[in-house]
mmCIF file of C-alpha atoms in Angstrom:
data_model
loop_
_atom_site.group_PDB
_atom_site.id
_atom_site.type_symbol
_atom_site.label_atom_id
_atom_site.label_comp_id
_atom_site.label_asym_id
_atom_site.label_seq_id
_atom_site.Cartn_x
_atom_site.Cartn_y
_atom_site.Cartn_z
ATOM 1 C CA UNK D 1 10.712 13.249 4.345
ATOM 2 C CA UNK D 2 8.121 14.946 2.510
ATOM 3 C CA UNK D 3 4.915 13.317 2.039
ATOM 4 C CA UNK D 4 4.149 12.058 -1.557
ATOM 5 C CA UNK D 5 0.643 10.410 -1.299
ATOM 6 C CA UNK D 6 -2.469 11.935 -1.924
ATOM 7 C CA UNK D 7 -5.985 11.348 0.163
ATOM 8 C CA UNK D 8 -7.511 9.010 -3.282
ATOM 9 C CA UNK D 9 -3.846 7.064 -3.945
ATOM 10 C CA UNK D 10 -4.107 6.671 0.289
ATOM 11 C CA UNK D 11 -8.011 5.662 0.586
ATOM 12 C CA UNK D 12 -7.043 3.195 -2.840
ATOM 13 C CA UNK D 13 -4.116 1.399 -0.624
ATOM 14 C CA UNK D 14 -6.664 0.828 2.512
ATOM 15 C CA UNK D 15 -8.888 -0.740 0.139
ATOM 16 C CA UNK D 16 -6.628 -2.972 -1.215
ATOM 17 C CA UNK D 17 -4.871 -3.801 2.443
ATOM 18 C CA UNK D 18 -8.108 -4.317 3.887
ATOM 19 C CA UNK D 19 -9.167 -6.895 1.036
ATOM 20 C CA UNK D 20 -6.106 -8.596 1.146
ATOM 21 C CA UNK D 21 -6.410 -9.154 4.404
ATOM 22 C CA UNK D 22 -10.314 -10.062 4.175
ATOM 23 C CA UNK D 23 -9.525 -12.709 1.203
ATOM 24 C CA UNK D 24 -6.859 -14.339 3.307
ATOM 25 C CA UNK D 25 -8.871 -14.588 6.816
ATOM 26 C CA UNK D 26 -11.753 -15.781 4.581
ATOM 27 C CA UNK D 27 -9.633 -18.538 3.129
ATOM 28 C CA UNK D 28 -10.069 -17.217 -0.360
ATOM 29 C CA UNK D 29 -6.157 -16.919 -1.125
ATOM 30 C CA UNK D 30 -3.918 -19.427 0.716
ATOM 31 C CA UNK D 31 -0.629 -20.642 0.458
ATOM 32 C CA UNK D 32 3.131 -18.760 -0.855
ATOM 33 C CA UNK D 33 0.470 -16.582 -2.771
ATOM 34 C CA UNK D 34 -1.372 -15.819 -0.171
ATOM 35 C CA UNK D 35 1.303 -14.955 1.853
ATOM 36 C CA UNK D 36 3.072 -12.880 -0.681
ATOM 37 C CA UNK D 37 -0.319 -11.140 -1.129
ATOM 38 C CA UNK D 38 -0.594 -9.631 2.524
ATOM 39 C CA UNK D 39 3.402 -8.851 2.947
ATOM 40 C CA UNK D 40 2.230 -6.323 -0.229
ATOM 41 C CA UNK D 41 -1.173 -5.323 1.391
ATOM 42 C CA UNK D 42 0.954 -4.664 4.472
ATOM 43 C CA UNK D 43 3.295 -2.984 2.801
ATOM 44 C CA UNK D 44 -0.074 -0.512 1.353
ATOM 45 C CA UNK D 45 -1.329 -0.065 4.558
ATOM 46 C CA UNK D 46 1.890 1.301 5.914
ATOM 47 C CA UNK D 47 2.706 3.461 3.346
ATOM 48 C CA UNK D 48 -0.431 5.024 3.321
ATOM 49 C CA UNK D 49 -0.577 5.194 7.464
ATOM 50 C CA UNK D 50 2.525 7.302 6.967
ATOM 51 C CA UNK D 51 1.587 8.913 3.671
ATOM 52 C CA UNK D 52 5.143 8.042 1.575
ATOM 53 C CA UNK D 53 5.949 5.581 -0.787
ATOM 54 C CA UNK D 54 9.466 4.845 -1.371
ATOM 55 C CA UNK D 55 8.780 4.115 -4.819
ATOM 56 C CA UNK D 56 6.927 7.060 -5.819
ATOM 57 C CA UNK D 57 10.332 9.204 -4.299
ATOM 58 C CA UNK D 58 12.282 6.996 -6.355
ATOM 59 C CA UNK D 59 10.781 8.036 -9.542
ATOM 60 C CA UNK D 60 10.008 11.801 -8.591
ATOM 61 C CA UNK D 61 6.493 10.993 -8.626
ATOM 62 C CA UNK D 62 3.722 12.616 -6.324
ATOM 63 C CA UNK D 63 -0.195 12.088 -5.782
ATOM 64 C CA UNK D 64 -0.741 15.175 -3.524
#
């Protein structure tokens, strides 16, 4: 598969993984939303670990 995410889109979905993550340790976001909120800041980190986002290659759209 050819990679579709660009260094700013990747540093972008660290951030947002990392603060996910951060705001639920902290106890900031609890509960189902909580919850739902790291499964999608998981979901950032990986696809910007391995630099392709199903979604983007399901719309033809590239950040690199």
């Amino acid at each position: 598969m050819r990679k579709n995410i660009g260094i700013l889109d990747k540093i972008a979905r660290i951030l947002v993984g990392i603060t996910v993550y951060g705001l639920f340790f902290a106890g900031v976001i609890s509960g189902i939303l909580g919850l739902i909120l790291v499964a999608l800041g998981t979901i950032f980190l990986l696809t910007a670990f391995v630099n392709i986002c199903p979604l983007y290659r399901l719309f033809h759209f590239k950040t690199n």
